[in-house]
Coordinates of C-alpha atoms in Angstrom, one line a residue:
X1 CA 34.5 -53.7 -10.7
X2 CA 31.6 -55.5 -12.9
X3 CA 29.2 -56.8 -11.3
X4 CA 29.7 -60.6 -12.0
X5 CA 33.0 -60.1 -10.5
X6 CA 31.9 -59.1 -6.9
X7 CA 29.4 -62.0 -7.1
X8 CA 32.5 -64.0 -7.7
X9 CA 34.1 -62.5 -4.6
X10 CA 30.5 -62.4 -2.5
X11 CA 30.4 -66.4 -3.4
X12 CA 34.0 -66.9 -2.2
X13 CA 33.4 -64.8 1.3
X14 CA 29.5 -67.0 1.3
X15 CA 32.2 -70.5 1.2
X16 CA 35.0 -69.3 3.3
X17 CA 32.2 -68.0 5.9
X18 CA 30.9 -71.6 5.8
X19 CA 34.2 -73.3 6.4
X20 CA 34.9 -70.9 9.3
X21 CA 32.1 -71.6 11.1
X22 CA 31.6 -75.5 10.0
X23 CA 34.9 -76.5 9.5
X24 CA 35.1 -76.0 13.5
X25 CA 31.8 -78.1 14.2
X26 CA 33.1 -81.3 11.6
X27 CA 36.5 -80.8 13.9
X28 CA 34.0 -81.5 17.0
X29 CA 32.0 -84.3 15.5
X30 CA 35.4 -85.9 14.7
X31 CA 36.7 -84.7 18.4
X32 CA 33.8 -86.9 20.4
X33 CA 35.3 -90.3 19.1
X34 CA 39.1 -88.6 19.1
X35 CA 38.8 -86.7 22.7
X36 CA 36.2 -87.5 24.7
X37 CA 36.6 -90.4 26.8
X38 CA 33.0 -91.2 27.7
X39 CA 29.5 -90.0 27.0
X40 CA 29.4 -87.5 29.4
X41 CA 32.1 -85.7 27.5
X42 CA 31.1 -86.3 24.1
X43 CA 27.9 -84.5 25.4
X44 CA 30.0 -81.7 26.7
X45 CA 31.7 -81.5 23.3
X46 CA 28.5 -80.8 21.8
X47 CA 26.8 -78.6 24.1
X48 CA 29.8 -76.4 23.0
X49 CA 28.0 -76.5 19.2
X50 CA 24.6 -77.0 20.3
X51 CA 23.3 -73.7 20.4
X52 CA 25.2 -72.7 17.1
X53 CA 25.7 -75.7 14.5
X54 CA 22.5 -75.0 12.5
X55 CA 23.1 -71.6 12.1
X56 CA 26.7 -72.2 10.6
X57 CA 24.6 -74.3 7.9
X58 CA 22.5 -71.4 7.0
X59 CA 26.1 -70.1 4.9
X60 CA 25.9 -73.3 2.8
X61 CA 22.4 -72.8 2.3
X62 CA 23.2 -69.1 1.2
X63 CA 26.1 -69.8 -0.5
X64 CA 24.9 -72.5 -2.9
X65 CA 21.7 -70.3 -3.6
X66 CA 23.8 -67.7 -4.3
X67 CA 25.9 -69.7 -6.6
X68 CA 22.7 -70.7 -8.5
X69 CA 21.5 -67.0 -9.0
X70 CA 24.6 -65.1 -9.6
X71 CA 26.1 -68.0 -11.5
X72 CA 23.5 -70.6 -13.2
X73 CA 26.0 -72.3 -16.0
X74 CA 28.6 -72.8 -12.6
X75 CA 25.9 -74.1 -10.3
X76 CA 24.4 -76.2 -13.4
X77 CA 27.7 -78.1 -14.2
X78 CA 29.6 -78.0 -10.9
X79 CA 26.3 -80.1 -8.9
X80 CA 26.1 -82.2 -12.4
X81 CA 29.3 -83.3 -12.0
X82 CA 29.4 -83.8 -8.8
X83 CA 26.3 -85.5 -8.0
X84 CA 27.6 -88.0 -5.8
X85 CA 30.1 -86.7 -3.6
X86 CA 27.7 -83.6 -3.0
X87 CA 25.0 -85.8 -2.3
X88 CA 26.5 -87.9 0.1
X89 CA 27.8 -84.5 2.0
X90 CA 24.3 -83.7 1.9
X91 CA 23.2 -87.1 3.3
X92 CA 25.6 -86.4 6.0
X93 CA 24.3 -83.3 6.9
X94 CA 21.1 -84.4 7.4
X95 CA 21.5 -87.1 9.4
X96 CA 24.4 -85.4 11.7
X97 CA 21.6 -82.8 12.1
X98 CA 19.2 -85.7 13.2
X99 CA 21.9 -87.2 15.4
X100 CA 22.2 -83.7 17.1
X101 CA 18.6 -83.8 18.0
X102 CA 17.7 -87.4 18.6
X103 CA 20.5 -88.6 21.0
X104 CA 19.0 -87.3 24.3
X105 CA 15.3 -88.6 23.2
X106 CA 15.8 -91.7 24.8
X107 CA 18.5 -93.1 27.4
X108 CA 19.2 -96.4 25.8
X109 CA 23.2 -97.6 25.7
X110 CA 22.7 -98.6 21.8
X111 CA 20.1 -95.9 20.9
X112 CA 22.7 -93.2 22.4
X113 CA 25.9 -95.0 20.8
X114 CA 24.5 -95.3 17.3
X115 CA 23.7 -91.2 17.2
X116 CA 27.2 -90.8 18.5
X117 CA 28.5 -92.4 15.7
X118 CA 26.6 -90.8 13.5
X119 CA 28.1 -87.6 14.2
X120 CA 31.4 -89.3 14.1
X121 CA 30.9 -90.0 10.4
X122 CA 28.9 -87.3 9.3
X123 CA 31.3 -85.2 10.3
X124 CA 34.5 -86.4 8.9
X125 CA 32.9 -87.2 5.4
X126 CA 31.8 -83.8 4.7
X127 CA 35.1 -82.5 5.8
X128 CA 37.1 -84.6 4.0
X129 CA 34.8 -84.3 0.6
X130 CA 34.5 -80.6 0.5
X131 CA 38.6 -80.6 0.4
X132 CA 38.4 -83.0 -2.5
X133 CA 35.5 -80.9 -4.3
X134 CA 37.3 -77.2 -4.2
X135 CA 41.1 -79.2 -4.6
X136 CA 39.0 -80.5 -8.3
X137 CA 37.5 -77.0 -8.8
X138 CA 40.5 -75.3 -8.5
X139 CA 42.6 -78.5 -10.6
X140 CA 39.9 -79.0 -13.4
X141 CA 37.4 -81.4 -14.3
X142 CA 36.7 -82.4 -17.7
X143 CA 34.1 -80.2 -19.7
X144 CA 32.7 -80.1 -23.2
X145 CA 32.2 -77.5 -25.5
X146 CA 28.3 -77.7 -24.2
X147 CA 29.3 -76.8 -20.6
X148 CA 28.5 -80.5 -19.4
X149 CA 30.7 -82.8 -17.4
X150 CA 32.1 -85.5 -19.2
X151 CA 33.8 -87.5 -16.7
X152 CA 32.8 -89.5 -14.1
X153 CA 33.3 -90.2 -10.1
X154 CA 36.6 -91.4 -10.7
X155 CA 38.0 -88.0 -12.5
X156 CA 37.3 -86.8 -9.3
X157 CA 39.7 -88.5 -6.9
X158 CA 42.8 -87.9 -8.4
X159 CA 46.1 -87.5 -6.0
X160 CA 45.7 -83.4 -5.6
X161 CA 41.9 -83.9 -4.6
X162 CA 42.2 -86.8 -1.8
X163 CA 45.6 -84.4 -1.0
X164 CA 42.8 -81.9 -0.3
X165 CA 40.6 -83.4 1.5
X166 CA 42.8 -85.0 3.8
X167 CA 44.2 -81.7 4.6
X168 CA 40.9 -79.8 5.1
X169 CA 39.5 -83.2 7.4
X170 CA 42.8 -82.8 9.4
X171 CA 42.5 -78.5 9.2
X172 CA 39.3 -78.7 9.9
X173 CA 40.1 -81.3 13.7
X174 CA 42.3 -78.8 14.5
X175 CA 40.0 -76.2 14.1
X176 CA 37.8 -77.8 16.2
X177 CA 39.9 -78.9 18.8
X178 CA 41.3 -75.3 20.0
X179 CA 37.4 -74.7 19.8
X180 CA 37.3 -77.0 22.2
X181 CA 40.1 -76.2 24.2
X182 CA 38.4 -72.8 24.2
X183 CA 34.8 -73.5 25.1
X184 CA 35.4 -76.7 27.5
X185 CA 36.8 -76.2 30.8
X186 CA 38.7 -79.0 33.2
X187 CA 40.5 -82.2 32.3
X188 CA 39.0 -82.1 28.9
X189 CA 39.9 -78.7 28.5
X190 CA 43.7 -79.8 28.7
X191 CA 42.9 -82.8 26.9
X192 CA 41.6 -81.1 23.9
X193 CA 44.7 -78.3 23.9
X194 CA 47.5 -81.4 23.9
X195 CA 45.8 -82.9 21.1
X196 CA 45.2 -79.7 19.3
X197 CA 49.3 -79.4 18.7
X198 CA 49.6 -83.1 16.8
X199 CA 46.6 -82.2 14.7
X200 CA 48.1 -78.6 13.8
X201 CA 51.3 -80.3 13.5
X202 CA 49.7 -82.5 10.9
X203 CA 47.6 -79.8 9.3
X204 CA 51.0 -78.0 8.6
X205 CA 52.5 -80.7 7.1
X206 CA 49.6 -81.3 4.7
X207 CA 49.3 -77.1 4.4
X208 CA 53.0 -76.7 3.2
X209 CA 52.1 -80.0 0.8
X210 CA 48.6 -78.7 -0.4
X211 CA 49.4 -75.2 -0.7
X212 CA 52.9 -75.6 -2.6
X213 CA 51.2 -77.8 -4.6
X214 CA 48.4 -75.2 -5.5
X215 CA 50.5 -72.5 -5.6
X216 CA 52.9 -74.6 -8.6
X217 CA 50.5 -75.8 -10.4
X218 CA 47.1 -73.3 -10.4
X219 CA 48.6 -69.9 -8.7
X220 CA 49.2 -66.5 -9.7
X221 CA 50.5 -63.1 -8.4
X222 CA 47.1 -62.9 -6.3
X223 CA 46.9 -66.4 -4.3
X224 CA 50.4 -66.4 -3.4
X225 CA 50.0 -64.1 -0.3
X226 CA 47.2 -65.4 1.1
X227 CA 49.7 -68.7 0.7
X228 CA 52.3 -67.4 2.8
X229 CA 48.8 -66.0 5.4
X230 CA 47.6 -69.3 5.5
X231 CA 51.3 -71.0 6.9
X232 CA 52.0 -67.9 9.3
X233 CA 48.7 -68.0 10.8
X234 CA 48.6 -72.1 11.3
X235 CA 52.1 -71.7 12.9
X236 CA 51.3 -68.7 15.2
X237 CA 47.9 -70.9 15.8
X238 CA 50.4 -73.8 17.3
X239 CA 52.3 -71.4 18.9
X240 CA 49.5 -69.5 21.0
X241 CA 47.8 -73.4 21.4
X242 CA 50.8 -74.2 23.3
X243 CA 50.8 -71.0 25.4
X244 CA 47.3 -71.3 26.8
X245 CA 45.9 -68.4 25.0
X246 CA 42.8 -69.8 23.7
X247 CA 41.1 -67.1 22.3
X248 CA 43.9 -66.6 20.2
X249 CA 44.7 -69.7 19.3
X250 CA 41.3 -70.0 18.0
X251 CA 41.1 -66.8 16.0
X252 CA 44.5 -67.4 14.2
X253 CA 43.1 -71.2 13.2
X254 CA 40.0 -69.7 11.9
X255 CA 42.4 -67.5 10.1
X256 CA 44.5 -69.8 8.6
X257 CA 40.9 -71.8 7.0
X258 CA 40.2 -68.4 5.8
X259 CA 43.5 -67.8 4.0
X260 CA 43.5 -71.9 2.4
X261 CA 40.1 -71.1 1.1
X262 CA 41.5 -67.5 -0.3
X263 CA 44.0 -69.2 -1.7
X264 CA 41.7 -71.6 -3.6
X265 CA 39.4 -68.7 -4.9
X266 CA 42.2 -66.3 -6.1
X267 CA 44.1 -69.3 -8.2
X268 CA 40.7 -69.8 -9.7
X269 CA 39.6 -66.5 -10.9
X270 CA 38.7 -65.6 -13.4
X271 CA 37.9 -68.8 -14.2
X272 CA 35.0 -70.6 -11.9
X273 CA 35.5 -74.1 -13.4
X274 CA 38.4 -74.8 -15.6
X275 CA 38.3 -77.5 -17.8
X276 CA 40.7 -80.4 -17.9
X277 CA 39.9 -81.4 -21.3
X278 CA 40.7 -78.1 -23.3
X279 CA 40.9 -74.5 -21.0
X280 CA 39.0 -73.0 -23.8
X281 CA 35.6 -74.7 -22.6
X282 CA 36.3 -73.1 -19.2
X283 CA 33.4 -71.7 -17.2
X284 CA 35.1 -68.3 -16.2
X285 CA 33.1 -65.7 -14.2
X286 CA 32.4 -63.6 -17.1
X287 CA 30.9 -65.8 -19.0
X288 CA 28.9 -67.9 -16.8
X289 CA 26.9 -64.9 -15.1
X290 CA 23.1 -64.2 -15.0
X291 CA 22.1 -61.0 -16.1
X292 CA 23.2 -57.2 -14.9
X293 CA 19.7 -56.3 -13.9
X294 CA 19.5 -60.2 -11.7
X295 CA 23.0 -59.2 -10.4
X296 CA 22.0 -56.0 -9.0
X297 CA 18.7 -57.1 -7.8
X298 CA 21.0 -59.1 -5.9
X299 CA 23.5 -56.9 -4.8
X300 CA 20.8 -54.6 -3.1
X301 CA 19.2 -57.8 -1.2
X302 CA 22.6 -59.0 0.2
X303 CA 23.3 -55.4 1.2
X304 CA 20.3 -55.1 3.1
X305 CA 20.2 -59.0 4.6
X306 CA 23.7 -60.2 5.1
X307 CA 24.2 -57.5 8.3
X308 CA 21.0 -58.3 9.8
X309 CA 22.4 -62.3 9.5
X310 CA 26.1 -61.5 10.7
X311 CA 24.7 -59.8 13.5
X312 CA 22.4 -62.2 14.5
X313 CA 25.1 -64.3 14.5
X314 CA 27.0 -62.4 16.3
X315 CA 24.7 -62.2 18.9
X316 CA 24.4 -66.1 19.1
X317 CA 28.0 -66.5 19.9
X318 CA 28.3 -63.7 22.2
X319 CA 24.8 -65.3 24.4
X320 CA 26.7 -68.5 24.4
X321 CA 30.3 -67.4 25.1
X322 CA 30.9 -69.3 28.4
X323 CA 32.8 -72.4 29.0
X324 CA 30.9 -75.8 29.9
X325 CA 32.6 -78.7 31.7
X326 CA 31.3 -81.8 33.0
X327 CA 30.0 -80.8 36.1
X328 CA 27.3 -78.6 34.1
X329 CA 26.1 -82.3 32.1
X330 CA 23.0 -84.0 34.9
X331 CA 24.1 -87.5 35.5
X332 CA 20.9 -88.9 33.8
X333 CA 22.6 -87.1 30.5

């Protein structure tokens, strides 16, 4: 295997990593205007992401840096082109991160309310753009012979890309919701499993739509399994949901966003940003690489860092494994 193509894979583990991890906290943002029923729970919902939702961000972090170094001509022309809709995700991020750390400051009704719906938004944007950004990667957006992006916002929100995004917004509630059926206990703990089944009923409505649709159009030989993964696991996901078996539940939803995101990545390669306009102006992996000697610089700094940070991780989750409820949230909360 060249090196530029296991950069290509390390970049698409770096994204589906993120949308494991994040997909689940948008689903929870979106959850405390969708489940909870007061304050008290929509402070339960995010005690159940408090200790863990900036850590899940370090994976953007390391995935766009990595993009950047192992890829310059992809990073260069991908966050041209998409200026906007990446800024506004970032936007979001910032401010849900603010939200996150300013609601308790003060006990105000309106001070309190506004954060809340701050994380409302800031979730569901991001989830719904990053659909729309990897359902244009994988499509095609239109490139010149100079690598540039010739289009503009509207090239971007075509009928596959807001297909996308409204599946990954909907994919990513339901990820969040048997997150929450699995971290929550009591009324909202049943609260958050019933509605976990509509939104993975949706989810596979959009999934067979979305996927199909990939798979028609922009497939090959290599995505088409992880298309088949991706329906399996989302069904088995609705299955264990309505069993009661949480844990389960939970691990086959966070399979399923790994096998969507699979899918995306193996209909790409070995291109990393086809062009609409004529494929031979294509960025493919080849071609857009940095050099062998930056590659393998970077191969031996990822082989030394990324246990030590998916251990650390690991750690996190396992410290903060237990379930909350409302009796553990003090009244003046």
């Amino acid at each position: 295997m060249h090196l530029h193509d296991f950069w290509f894979l390390m970049i698409a583990v770096l994204w589906t990593g993120y949308f494991f991890l994040e997909g689940f906290d948008f689903g929870i943002g979106v959850l405390t205007r969708l489940l909870a029923r007061d304050r008290t729970e929509r402070r339960v919902l995010i005690n159940t992401i408090g200790p863990v939702w900036d850590g899940n961000e370090v994976w953007l972090i390391t995935a766009a840096g990595a993009t950047f170094a192992a890829f310059p001509d992809w990073y260069a022309t991908l966050f041209s082109g998409f200026y906007l809709p990446l800024l506004a995700v970032l936007v979001c991020l910032i401010v849900r991160g603010v939200a996150f750390e300013y609601r308790h400051k003060r006990p105000g009704e309106r001070w309190q309310r506004n954060w809340e719906h701050a994380i409302f938004w800031c979730s569901l944007l991001p989830a719904f753009l990053w659909g729309v950004a990897f359902a244009d990667i994988v499509r095609g957006v239109p490139i010149g012979p100079d690598k540039n992006f010739s289009g503009d916002v509207l090239d971007l929100l075509g009928p596959y890309a807001l297909l996308g995004g409204l599946f990954t917004l909907v994919l990513f509630t339901f990820h969040g919701a048997v997150f929450a059926a699995l971290k929550t206990d009591g009324d909202i703990r049943h609260r958050a499993r019933a509605q976990a089944r509509w939104y993975g009923l949706a989810a596979l409505a959009l999934a067979v739509a979305f996927l199909a649709w990939t798979q028609a159009a922009y497939g090959n030989g290599r995505s088409l399994p992880a298309t088949v993964v991706a329906v399996v696991a989302l069904l088995a996901a609705l299955a264990l949901n309505r069993a009661g078996r949480e844990g389960w539940a939970f691990a086959l939803s966070g399979v399923t966003v790994v096998a969507v995101f699979a899918t995306v990545f193996l209909a790409l390669f070995p291109d990393v940003l086809p062009s609409s306009t004529d494929p031979a102006w294509s960025l493919t992996a080849a071609g857009s690489a940095s050099s062998p000697y930056t590659l393998k610089i970077m191969t031996w700094v990822a082989g030394f860092a990324t246990p030590l940070i998916v251990g650390y991780q690991a750690w996190t989750y396992w410290v903060f494994r237990k379930r909350i409820s409302t009796r553990h949230i003090p009244a003046a909360h």
